[in-house]
Short mmCIF file of C-alpha atoms in Angstrom, two decimals:
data_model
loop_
_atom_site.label_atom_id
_atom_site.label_comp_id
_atom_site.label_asym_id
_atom_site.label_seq_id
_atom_site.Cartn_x
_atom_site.Cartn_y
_atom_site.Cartn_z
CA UNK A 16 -84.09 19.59 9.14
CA UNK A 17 -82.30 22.11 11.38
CA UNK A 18 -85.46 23.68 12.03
CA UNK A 19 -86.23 22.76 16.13
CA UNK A 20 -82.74 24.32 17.64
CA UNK A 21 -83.54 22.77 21.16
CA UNK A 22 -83.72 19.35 20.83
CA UNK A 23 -81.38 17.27 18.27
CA UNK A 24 -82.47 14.08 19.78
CA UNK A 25 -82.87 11.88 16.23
CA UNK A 26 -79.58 13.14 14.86
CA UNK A 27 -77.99 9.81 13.78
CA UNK A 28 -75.48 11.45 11.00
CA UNK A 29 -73.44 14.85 11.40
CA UNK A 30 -72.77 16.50 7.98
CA UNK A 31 -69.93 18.65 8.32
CA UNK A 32 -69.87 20.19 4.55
CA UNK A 33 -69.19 23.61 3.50
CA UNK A 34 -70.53 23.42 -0.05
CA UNK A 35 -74.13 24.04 -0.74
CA UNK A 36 -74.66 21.81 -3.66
CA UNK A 37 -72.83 18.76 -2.32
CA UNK A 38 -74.93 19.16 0.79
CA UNK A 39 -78.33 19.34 -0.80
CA UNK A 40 -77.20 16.34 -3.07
CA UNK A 41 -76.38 14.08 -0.08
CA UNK A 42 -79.48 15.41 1.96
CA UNK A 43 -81.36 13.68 -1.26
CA UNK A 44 -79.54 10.40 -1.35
CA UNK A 45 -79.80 9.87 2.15
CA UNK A 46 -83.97 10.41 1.91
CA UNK A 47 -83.66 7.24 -0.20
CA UNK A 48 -82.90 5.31 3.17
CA UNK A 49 -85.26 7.36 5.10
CA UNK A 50 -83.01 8.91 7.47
CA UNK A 51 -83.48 12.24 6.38
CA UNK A 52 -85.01 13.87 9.55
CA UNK A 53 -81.96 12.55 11.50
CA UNK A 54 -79.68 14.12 9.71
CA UNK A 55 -78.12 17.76 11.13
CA UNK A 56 -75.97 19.80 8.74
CA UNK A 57 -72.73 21.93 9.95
CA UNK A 58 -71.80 23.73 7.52
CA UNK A 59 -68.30 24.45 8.59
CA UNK A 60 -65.64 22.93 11.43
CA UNK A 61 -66.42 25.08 13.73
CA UNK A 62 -70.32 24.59 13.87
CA UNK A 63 -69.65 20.92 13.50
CA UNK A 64 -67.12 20.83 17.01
CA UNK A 65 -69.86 23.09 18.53
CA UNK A 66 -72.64 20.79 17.44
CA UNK A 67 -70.64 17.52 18.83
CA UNK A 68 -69.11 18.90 22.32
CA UNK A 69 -72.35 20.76 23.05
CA UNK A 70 -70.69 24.09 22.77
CA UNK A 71 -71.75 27.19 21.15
CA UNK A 72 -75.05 27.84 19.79
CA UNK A 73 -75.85 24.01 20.74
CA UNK A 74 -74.95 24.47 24.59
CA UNK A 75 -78.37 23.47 25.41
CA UNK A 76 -78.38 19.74 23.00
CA UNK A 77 -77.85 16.77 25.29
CA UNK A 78 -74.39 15.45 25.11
CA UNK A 79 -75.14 11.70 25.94
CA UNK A 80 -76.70 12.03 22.34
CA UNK A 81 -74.10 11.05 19.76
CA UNK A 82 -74.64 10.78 16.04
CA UNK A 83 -73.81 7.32 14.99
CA UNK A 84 -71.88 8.69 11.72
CA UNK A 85 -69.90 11.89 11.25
CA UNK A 86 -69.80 12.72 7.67
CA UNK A 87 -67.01 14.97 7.43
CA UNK A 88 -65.94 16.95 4.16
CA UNK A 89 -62.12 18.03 4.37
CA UNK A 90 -62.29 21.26 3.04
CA UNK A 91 -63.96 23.38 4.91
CA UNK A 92 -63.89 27.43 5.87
CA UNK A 93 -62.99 28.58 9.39
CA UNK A 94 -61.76 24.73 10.49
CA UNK A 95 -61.50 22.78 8.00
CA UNK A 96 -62.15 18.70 8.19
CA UNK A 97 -58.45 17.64 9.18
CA UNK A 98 -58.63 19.79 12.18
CA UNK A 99 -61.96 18.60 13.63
CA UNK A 100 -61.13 15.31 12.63
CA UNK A 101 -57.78 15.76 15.40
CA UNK A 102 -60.06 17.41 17.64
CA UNK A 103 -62.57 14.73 17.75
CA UNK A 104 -60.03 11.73 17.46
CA UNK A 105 -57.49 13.14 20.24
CA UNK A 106 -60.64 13.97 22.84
CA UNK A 107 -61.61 10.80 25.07
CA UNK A 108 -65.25 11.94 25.04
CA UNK A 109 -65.24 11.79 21.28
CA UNK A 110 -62.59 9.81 19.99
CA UNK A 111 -65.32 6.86 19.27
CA UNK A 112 -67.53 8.25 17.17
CA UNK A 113 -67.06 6.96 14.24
CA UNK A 114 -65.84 9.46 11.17
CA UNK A 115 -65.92 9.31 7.42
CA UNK A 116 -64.42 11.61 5.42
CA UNK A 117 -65.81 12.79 2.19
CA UNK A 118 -64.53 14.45 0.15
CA UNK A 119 -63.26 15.47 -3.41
CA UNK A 120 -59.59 15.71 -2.40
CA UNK A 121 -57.69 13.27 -4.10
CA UNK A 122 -54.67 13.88 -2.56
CA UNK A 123 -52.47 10.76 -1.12
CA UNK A 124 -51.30 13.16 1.82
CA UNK A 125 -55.06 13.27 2.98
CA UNK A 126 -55.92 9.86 2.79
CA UNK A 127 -52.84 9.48 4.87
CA UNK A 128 -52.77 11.95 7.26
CA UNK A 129 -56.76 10.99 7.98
CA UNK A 130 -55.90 7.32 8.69
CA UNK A 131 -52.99 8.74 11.10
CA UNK A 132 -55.38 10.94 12.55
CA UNK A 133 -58.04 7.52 13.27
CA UNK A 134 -60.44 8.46 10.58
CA UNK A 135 -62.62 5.30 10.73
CA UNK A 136 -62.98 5.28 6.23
CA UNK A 137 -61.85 7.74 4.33
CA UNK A 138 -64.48 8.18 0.86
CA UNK A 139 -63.49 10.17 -2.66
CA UNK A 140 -66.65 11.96 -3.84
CA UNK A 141 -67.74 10.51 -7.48
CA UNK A 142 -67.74 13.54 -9.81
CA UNK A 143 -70.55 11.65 -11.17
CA UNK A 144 -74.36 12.94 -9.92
CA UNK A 145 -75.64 9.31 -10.29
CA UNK A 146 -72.29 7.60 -8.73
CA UNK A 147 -72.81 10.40 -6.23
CA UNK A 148 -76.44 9.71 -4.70
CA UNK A 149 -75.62 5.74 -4.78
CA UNK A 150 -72.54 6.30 -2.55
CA UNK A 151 -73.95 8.59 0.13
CA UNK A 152 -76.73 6.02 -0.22
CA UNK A 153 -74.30 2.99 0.39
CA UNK A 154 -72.73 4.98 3.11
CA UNK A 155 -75.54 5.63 4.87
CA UNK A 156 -77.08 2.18 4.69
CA UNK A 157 -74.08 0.62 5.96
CA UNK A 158 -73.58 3.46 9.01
CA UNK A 159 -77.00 3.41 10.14
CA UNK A 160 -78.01 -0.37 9.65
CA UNK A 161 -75.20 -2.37 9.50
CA UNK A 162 -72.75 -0.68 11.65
CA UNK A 163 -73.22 -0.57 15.22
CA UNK A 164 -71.66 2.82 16.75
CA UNK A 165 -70.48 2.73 20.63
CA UNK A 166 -73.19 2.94 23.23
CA UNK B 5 -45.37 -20.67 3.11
CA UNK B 6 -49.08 -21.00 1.08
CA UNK B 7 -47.26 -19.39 -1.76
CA UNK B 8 -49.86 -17.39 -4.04
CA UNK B 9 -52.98 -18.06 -2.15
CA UNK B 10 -51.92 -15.84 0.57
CA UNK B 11 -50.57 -13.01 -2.06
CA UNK B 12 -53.22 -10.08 -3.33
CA UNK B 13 -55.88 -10.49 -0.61
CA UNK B 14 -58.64 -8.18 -0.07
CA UNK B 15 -60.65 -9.53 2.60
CA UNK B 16 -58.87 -11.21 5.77
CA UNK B 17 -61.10 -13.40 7.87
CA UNK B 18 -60.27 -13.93 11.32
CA UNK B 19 -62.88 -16.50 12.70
CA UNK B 20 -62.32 -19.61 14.50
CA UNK B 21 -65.82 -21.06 14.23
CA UNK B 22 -65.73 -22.56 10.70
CA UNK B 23 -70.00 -22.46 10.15
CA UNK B 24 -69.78 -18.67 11.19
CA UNK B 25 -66.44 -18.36 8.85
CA UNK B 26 -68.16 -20.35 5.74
CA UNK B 27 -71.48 -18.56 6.28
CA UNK B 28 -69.70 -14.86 5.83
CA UNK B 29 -67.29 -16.57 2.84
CA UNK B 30 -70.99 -17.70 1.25
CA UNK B 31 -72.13 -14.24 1.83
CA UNK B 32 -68.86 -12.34 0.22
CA UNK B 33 -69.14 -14.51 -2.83
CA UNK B 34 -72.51 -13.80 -3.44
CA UNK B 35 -71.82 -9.86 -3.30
CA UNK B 36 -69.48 -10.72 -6.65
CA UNK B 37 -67.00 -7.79 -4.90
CA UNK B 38 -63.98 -9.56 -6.85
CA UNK B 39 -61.61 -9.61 -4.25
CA UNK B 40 -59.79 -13.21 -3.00
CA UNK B 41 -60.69 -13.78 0.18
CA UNK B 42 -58.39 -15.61 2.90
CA UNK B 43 -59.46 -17.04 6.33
CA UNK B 44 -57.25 -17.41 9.42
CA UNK B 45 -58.35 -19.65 12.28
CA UNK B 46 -56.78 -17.78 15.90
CA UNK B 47 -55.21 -14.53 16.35
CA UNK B 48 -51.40 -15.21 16.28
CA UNK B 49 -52.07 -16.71 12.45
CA UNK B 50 -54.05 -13.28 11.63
CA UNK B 51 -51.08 -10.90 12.85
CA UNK B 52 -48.98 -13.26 10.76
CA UNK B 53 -50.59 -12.97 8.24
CA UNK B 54 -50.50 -9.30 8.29
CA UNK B 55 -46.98 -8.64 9.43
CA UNK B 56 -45.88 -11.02 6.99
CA UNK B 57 -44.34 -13.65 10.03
CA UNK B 58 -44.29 -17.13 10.97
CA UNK B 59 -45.97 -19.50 8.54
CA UNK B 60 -46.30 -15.80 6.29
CA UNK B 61 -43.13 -15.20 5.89
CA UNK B 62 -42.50 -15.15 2.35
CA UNK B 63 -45.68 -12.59 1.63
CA UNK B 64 -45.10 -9.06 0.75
CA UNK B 65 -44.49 -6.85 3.46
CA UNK B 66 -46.49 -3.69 1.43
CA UNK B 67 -49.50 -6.42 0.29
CA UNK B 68 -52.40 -4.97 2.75
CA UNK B 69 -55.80 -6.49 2.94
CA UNK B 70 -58.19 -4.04 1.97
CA UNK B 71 -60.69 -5.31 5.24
CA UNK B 72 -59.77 -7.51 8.14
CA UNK B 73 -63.09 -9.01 9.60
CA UNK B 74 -61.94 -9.95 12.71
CA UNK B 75 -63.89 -12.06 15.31
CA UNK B 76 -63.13 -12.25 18.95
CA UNK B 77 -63.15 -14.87 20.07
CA UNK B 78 -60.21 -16.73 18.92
CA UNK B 79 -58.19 -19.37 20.54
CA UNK B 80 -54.76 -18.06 21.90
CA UNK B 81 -54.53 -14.24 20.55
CA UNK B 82 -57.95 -13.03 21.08
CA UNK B 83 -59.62 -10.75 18.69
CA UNK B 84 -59.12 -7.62 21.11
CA UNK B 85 -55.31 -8.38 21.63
CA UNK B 86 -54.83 -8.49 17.38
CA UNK B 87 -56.90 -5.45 16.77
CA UNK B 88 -54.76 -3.98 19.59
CA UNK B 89 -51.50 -5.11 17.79
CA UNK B 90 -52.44 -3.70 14.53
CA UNK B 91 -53.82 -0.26 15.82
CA UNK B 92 -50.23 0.52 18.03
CA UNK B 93 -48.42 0.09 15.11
CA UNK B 94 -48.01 2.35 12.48
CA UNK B 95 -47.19 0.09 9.62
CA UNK B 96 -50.39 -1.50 10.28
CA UNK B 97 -52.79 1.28 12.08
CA UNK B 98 -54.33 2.36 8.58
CA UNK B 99 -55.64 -1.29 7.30
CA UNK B 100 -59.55 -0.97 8.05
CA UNK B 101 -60.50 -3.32 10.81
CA UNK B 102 -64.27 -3.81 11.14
CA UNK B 103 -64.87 -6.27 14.42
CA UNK B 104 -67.87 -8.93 13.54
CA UNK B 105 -69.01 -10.84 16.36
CA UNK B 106 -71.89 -13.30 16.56
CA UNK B 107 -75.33 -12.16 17.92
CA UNK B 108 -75.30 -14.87 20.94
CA UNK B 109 -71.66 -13.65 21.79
CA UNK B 110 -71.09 -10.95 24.34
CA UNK B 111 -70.99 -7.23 22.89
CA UNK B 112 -67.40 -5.47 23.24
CA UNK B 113 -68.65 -2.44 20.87
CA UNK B 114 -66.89 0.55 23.27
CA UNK B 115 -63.74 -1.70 24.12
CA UNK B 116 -63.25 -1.95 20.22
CA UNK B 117 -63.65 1.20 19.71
CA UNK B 118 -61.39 2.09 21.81
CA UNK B 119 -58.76 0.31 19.99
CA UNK B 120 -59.10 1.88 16.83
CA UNK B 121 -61.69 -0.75 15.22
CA UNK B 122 -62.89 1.03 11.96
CA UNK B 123 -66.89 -0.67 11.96
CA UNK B 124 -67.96 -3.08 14.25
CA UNK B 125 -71.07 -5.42 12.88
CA UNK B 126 -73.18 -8.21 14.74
CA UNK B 127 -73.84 -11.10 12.52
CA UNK B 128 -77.58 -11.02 11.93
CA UNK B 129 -78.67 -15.13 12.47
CA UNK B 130 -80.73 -14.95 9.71
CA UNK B 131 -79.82 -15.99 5.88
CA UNK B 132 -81.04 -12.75 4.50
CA UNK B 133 -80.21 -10.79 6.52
CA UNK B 134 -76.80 -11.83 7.02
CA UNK B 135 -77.10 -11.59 3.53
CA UNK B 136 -77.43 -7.79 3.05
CA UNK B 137 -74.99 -7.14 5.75
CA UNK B 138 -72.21 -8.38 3.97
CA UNK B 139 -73.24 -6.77 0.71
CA UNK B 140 -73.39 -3.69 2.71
CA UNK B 141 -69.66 -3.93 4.55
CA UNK B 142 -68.20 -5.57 0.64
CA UNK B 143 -69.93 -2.23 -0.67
CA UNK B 144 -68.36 0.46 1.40
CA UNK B 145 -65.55 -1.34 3.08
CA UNK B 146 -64.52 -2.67 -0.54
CA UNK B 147 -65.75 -0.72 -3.17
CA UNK B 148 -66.33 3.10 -1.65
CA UNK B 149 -63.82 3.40 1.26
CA UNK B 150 -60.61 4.77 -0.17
CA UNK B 151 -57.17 3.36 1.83
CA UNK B 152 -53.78 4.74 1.75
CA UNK B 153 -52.02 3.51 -1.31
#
């Protein structure tokens, strides 16, 4: 994982997730459906926009290649997951890719103001380690084998 | 007008063709997910059902489905025109739409998108497999995925 900067061509889920632990426990879940090779980790909102539009340190990805899920936790340093969420929701070249959020907020206002915003679902993480790993498993089964993402 | 049947839903099914319709009802039950399911034949009946209109007049306005699986090809208001209804409106725009369309039937994945479809699955044609996919949307559509309250 992250380990060939020139070519993200498998990347099939974005995680956008600041915290280490969280990260490394949904990296492990998500080996359970074998998808762990094609996943890319941003670990804030502003490598996450730069990863997506092509920008930054991943000028040279190709952009034609879209994850088919964007895992997106909401708190996050530098940008957090609200604003790249309205970034990626309010830009015609990214507005379909679909978005989950994830995180630990349980907040009303942020379940809100991501459904206003066209977050696609919108998931609470279980404090739980076992409730954990089966819902970032159930989440990526369903993104990556049931759900069809935009061509 | 259906009184209590059409009260507390969690699953709205728009789908005109009733062996694709029973097939995914078959499926939901199966998954055990515990939520009452309803099923709507054309379009103008789903938005009815959701805006609490016509023949759903007496249901409560703030009584969301948790998941509308809407086909698209249904007589009169066609899936695309109710998934564009309920996406330009803001009472509506939050309930999770996830478009499911048969595998013969011609793909509209981008134009749903587009809209503001939340998922968009093709039917697999086979029993099991049809199978899992449901228990796969009921799982995160019904159990994980977290709506406004």
């Amino acid at each position: 994982m992250n380990d060939d900067v020139t070519n993200f061509a498998d990347v099939e889920i974005l995680l956008a997730e600041d915290n280490r632990q969280d990260a490394e426990m949904t990296i492990r879940a998500l080996k359970k459906c074998s998808i762990l090779n094609k996943l890319f980790w941003a670990k804030d909102g502003v490598e996450a926009l730069d990863f997506i539009r092509c920008t930054g340190p991943y000028a040279s990805r190709d952009p034609l290649q879209v994850p088919k899920l964007i895992l997106l936790d909401l708190k996050m340093p530098r940008l957090d997951g609200l604003d790249v969420l309205r970034a990626l929701k309010s830009d015609d070249k990214t507005r379909n890719i679909p978005i989950v959020a994830m995180t630990s907020s349980n907040q009303e206002r942020d379940v809100t103001e991501s459904y206003r915003l066209g977050v696609n679902g919108y998931v609470t993480k279980p404090v739980q380690f076992a409730s954990f790993m089966e819902a970032v498993a159930n989440i990526g089964m369903y993104w990556l084998f049931v759900n069809e993402a935009p061509a | 007008v259906r009184g209590s049947e059409a009260d507390g839903v969690g699953v709205l099914l728009a789908e005109s063709d009733d062996a694709g319709a029973e097939s995914t009802i078959a499926a939901l039950r199966n998954g055990n997910f515990g939520t009452k399911l309803f099923r709507v034949n054309d379009g103008r009946e789903a938005l009815d059902f959701v805006n609490c209109s016509g023949a759903f007049a007496g249901r409560d306005r703030n009584d969301f489905p948790r998941l509308i699986l809407l086909g698209l090809m249904l007589p009169g208001l066609n899936g695309l025109d109710v998934l564009r209804a309920l996406k330009g409106d803001a009472r509506t725009h939050a309930v999770p739409v996830v478009v499911m369309v048969a595998d013969s039937e011609r793909h509209h994945v981008t134009a749903c998108y587009e809209l503001g479809a939340n998922g968009y699955v093709t039917k697999p044609p086979l029993h099991y497999d049809l199978q899992n996919a449901i228990a796969s949307i009921g799982t995160f559509w019904l159990l994980l995925n977290r709506v406004p309250a």
